[in-house]
Short mmCIF file of C-alpha atoms in Angstrom, two decimals:
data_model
loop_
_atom_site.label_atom_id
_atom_site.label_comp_id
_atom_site.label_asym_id
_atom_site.label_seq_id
_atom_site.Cartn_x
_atom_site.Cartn_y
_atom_site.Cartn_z
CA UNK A 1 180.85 43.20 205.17
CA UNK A 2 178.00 40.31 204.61
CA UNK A 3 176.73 42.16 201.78
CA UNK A 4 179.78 40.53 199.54
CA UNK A 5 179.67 37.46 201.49
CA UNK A 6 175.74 36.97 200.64
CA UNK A 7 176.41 38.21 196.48
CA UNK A 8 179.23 35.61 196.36
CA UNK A 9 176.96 32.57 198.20
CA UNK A 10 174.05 33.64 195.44
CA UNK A 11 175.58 34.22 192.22
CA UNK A 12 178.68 32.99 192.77
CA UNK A 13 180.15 29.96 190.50
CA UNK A 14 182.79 27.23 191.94
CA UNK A 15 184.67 25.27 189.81
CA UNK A 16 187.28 22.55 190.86
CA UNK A 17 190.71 23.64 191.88
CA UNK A 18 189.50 26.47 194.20
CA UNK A 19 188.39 28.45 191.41
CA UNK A 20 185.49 30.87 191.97
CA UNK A 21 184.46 32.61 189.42
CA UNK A 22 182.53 36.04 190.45
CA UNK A 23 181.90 37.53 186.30
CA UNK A 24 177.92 38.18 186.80
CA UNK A 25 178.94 41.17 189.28
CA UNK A 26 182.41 41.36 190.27
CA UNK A 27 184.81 41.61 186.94
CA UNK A 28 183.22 40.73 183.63
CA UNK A 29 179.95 41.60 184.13
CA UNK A 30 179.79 44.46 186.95
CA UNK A 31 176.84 45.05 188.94
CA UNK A 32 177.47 48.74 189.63
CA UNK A 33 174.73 49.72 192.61
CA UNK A 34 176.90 46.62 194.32
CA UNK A 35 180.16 48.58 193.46
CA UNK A 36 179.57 51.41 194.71
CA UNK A 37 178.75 50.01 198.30
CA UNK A 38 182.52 48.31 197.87
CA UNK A 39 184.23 51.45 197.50
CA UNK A 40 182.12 53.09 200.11
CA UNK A 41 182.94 50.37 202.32
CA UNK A 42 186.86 51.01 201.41
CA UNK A 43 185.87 54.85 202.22
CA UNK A 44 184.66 53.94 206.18
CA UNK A 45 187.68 51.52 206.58
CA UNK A 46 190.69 54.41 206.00
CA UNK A 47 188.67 57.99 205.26
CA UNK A 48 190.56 58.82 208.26
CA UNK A 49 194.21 57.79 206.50
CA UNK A 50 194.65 61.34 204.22
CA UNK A 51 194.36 59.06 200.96
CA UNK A 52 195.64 60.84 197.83
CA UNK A 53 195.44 58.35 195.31
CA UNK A 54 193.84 54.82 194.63
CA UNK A 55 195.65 52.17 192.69
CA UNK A 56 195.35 49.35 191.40
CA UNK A 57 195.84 47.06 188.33
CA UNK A 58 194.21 46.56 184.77
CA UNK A 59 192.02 45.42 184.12
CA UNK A 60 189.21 43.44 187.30
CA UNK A 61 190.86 46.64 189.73
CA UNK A 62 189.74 49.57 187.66
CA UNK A 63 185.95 49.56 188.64
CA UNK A 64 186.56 48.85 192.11
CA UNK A 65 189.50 51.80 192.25
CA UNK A 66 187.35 54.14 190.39
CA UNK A 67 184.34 53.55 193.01
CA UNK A 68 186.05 53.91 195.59
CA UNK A 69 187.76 57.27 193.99
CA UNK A 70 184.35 58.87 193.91
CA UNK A 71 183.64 58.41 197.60
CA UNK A 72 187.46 59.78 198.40
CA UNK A 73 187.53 62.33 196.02
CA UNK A 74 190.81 61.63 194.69
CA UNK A 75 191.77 60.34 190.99
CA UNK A 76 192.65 57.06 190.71
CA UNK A 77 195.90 55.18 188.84
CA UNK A 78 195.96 51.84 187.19
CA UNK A 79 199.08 49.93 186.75
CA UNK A 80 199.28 48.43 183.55
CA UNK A 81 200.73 45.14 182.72
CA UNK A 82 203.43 44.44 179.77
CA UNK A 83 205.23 41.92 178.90
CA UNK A 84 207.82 44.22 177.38
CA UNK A 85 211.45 44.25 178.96
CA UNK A 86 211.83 47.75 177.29
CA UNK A 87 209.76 50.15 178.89
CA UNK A 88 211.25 53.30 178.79
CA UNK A 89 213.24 55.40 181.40
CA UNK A 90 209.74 57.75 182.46
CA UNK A 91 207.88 54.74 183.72
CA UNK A 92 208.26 52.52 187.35
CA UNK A 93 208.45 48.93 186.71
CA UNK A 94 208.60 45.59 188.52
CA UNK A 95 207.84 42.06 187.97
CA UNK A 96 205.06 39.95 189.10
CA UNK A 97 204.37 36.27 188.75
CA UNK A 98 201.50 34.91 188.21
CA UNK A 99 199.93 31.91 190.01
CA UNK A 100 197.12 31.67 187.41
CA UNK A 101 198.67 31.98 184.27
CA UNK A 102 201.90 30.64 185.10
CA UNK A 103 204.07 33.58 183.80
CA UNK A 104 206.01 36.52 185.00
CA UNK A 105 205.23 39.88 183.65
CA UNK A 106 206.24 43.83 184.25
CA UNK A 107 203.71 46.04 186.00
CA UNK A 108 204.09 49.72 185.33
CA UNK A 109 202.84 53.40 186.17
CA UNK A 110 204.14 56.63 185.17
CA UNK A 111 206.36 58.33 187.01
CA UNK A 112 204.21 61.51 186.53
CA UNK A 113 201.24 60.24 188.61
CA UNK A 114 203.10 58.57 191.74
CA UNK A 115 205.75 60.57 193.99
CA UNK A 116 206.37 60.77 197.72
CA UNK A 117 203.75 63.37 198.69
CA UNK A 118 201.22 60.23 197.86
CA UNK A 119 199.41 58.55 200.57
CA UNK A 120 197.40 55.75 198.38
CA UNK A 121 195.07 53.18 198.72
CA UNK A 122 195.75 49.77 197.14
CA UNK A 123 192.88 48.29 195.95
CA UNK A 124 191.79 45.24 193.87
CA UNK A 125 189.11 42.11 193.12
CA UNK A 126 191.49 38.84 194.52
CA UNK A 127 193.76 38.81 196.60
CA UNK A 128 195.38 34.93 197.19
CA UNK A 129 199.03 34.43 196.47
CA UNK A 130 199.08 37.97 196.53
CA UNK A 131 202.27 38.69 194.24
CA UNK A 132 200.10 41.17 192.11
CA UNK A 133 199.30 44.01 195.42
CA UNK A 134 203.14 43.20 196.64
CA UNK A 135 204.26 44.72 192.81
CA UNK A 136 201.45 47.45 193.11
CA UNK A 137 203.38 47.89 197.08
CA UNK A 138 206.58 48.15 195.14
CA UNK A 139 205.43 50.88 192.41
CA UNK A 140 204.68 53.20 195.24
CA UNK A 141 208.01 52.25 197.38
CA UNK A 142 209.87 53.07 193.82
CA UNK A 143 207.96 56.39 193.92
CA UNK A 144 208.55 57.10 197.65
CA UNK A 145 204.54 56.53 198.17
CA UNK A 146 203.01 55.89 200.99
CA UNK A 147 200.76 52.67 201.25
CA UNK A 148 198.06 53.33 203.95
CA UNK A 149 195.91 50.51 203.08
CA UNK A 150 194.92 47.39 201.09
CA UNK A 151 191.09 46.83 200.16
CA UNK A 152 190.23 43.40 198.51
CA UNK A 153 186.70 42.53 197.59
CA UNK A 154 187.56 38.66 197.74
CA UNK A 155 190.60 37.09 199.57
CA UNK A 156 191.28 33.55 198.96
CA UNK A 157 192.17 33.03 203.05
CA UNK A 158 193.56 29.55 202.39
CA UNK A 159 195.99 30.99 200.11
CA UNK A 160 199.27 33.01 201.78
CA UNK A 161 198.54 36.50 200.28
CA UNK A 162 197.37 37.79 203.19
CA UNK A 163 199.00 36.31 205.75
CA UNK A 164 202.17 37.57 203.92
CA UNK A 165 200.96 41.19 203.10
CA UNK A 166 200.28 42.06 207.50
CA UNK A 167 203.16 40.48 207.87
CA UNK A 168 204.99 43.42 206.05
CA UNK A 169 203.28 44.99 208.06
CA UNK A 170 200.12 46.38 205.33
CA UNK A 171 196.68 47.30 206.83
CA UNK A 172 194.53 44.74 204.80
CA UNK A 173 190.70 44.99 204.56
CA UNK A 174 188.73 42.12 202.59
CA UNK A 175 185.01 42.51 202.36
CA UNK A 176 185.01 38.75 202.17
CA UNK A 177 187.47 35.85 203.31
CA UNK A 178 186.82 32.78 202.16
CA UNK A 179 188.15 30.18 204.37
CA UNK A 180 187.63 27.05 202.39
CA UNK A 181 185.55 25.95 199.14
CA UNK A 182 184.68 22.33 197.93
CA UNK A 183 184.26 20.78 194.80
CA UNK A 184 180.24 20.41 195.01
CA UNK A 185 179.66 24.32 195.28
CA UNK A 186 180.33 24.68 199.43
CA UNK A 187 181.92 27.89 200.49
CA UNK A 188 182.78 28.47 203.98
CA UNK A 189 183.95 32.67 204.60
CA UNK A 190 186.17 33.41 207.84
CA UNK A 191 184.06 34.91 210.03
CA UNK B 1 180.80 68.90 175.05
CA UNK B 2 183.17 71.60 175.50
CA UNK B 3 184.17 70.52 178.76
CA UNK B 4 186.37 67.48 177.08
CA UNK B 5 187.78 69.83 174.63
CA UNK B 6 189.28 72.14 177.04
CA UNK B 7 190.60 69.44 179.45
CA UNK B 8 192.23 68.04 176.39
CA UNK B 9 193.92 71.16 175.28
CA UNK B 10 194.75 72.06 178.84
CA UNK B 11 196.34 68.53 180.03
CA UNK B 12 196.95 66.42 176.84
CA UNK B 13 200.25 66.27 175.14
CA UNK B 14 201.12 65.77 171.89
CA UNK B 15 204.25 63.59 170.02
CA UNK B 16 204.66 63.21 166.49
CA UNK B 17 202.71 60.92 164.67
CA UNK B 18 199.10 62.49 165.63
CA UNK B 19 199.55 60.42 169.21
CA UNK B 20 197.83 62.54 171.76
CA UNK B 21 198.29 61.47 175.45
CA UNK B 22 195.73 62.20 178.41
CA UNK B 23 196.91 59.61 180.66
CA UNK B 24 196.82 62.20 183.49
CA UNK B 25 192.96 62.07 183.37
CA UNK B 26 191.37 59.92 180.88
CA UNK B 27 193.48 56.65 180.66
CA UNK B 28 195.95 56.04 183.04
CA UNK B 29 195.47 58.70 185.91
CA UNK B 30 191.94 58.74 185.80
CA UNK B 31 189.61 61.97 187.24
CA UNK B 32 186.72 60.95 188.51
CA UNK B 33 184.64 64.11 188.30
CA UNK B 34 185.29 64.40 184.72
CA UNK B 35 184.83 60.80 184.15
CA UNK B 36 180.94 61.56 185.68
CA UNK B 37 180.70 64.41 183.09
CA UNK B 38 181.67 61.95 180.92
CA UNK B 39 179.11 59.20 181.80
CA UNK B 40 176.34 61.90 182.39
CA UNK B 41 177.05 63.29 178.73
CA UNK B 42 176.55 59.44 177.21
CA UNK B 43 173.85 59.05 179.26
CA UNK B 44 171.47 62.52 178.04
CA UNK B 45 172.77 61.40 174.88
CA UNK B 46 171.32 57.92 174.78
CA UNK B 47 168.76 57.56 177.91
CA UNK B 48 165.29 57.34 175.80
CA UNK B 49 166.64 54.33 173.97
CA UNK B 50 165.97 51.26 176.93
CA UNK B 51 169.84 50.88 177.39
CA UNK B 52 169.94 47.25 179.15
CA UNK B 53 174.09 47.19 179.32
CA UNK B 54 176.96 49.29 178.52
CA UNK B 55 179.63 47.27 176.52
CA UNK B 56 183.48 48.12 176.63
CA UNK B 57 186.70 46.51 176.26
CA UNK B 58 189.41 46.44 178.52
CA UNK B 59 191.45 48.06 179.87
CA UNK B 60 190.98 51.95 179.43
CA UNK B 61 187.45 51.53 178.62
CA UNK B 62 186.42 50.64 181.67
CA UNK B 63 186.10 53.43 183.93
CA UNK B 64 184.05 55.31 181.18
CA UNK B 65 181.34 52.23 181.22
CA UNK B 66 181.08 52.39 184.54
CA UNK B 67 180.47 56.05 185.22
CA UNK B 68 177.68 55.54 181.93
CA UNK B 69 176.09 52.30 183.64
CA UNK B 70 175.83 54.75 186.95
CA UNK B 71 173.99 56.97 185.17
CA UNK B 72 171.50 54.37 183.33
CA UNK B 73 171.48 52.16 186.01
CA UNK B 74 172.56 48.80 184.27
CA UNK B 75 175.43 46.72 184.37
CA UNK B 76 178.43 47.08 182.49
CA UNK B 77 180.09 44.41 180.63
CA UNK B 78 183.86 44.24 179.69
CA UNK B 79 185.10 42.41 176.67
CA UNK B 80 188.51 40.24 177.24
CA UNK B 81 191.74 40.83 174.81
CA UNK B 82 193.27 37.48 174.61
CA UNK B 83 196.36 36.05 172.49
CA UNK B 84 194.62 32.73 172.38
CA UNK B 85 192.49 30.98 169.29
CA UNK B 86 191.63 28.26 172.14
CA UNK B 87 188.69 30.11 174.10
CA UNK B 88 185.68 27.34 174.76
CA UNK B 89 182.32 27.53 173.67
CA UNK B 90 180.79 29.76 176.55
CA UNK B 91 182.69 33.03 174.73
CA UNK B 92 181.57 35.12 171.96
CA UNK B 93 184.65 35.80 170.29
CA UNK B 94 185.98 38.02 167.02
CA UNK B 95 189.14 39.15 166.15
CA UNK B 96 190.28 42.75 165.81
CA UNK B 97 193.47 44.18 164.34
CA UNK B 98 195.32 46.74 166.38
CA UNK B 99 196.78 49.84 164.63
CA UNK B 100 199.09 50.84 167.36
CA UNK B 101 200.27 47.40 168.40
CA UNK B 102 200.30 45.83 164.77
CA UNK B 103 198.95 42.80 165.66
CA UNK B 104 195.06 41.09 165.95
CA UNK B 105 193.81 39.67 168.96
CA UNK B 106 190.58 38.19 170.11
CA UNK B 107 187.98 39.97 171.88
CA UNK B 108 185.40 37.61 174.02
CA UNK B 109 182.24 38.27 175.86
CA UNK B 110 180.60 35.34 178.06
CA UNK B 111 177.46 34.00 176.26
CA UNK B 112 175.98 34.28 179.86
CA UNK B 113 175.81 38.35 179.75
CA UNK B 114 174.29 38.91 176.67
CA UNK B 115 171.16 38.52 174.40
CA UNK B 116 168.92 39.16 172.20
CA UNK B 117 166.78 40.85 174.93
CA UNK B 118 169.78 43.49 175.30
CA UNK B 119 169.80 47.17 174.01
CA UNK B 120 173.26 47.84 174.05
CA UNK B 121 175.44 50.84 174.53
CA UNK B 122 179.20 50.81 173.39
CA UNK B 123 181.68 53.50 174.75
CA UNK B 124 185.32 53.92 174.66
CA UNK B 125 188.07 56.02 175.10
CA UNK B 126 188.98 56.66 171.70
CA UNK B 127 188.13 55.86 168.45
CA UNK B 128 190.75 56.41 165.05
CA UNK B 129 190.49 53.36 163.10
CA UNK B 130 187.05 51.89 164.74
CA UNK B 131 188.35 48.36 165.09
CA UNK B 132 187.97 48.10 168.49
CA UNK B 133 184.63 49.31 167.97
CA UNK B 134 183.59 47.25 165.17
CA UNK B 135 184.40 43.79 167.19
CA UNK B 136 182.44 44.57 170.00
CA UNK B 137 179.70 45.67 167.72
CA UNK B 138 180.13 41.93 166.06
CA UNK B 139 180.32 40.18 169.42
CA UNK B 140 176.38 42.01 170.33
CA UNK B 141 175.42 40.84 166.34
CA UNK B 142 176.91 36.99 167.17
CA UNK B 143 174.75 37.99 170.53
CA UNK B 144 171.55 39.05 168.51
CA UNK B 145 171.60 42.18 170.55
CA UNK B 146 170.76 45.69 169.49
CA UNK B 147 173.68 48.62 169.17
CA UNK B 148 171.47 51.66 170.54
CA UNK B 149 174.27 53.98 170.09
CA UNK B 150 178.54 55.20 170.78
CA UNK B 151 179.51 56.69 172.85
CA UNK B 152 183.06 57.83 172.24
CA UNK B 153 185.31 60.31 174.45
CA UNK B 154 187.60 61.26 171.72
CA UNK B 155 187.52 60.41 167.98
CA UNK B 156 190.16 61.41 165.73
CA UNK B 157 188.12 62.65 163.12
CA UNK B 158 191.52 62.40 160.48
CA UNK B 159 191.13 58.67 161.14
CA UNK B 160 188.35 56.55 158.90
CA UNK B 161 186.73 54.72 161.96
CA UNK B 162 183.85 57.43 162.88
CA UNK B 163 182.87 57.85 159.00
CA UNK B 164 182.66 53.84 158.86
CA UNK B 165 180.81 53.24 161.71
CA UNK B 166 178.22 56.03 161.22
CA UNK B 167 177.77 54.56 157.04
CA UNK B 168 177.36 51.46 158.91
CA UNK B 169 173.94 52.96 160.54
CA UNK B 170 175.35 53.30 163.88
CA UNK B 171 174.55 56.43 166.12
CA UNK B 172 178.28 57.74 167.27
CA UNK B 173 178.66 60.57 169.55
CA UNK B 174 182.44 61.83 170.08
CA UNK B 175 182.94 63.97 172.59
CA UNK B 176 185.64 65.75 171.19
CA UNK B 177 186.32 65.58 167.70
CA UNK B 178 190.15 66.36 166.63
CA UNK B 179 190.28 67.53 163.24
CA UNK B 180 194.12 67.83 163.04
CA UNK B 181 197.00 67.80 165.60
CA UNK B 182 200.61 69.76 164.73
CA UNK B 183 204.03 68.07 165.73
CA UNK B 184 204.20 71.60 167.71
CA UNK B 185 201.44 70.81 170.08
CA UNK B 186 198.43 72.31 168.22
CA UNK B 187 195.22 70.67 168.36
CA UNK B 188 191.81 71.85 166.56
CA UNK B 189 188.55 70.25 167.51
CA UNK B 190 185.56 70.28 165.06
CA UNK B 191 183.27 72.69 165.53
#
């Protein structure tokens, strides 16, 4: 997938701390002729998996879910994040920590939109520690769901995310791995 | 635009206090071949005014700038929420008050992805008491870019925000209009 890889080299920004910042195209600004090749790419990696549903979480996820929508043909679902304790009996919930903004916080979908005829796509910008895909993983176990894949535009391969996610045994696909990045702008991607 | 009306009175529900929910394909759930009607509609209503980017804020407004910037073939731009006064000087930042969660927050745009050079389009999901609306509309005046136009899925006509923003000189197009909703489930659109 060097068409991510080559975006990320040319308009890519790297700060210090491992921090890439991808807002001209990726998740602030969105360069949509670029996301519509991601979720076609998503498309070829699991059109053959009998996906019902993409998901993924507010707010960087919800392009990228509702490209990849169009080329399935399926509506897509985005978890939404609260930081509520008292959500409400119609709703599946579960808690997610976050690396970057050092706080725990409940993810939730309805109930009505998620049950165990669902074979869904995860999908999302980052993937690194990966605790936010593992909550999205435990919506759809909560809803009897079936996870058939994982699509990440960006994974952080230096971070355990995932390493962790095949582990538990998730089909993964990243259009771009970055292996390592230095503090002068160098970026290295797994090839 | 008829075809928003009768999805709305065919899938939305309705709870006291005029809330109308269409999380099953507008905000939550989201159906990507309405969504294109959607984004085709904005776009025949707006595409001989140079649109250079579609402006939205997170999270629910996303989907809708996306399947506009499709259609015009620019980038879309998502303002941040954030709880924070502390936000550097790279952001364009204003403040709105939220009806339904009784509190303000900040809205920010990167100085990076707009200017004075842009001819802007704002949509949204809704609009009741235009805040929302109003801030991104100040973050393209801090930006010296032009508002071309709305765009606006559903506006509760009842509410003040589409009489404000159109005696403000701005071109809104709703949609669906509600005139009135009933705690029974009735809804009637303007005609």
């Amino acid at each position: 997938m060097k068409f991510l890889e080559e975006r990320i080299k040319r308009d890519g920004r790297i700060y210090p701390g491992n921090i890439l910042k991808v807002d001209s195209f990726l998740n602030h600004q969105i360069d949509v002729g670029l996301m519509d090749k991601i979720g076609e790419a998503f498309f070829e990696a699991y059109k053959d998996r009998g996906i019902t549903k993409i998901l993924t979480i507010e707010a960087s996820g919800i392009a990228i879910a509702y490209s990849a929508a169009r080329f399935f043909k399926v509506p897509l679902l985005f978890a939404k994040k609260s930081q509520s304790l008292n959500l409400g009996n119609d709703l599946y919930t579960t808690t997610v920590s976050s690396f970057t903004y050092k706080k725990d916080y409940q993810v939730t979908i309805s109930k009505r939109y998620l049950s165990a005829e669902d074979h869904v796509l995860i999908v999302d910008d980052f993937l690194a520690t990966g605790n936010a895909i593992i909550g999205l993983a435990e919506l759809c176990r909560l809803a009897g769901a079936k996870v058939e894949g994982v699509g990440i535009c960006i994974e952080k391969g230096f971070q355990s995310g995932g390493k962790q996610l095949r582990e538990m045994g998730y089909s993964v696909t990243s259009l771009a791995v970055i292996e390592n990045m230095t503090d002068d702008g160098g970026i290295v991607f797994k090839s």
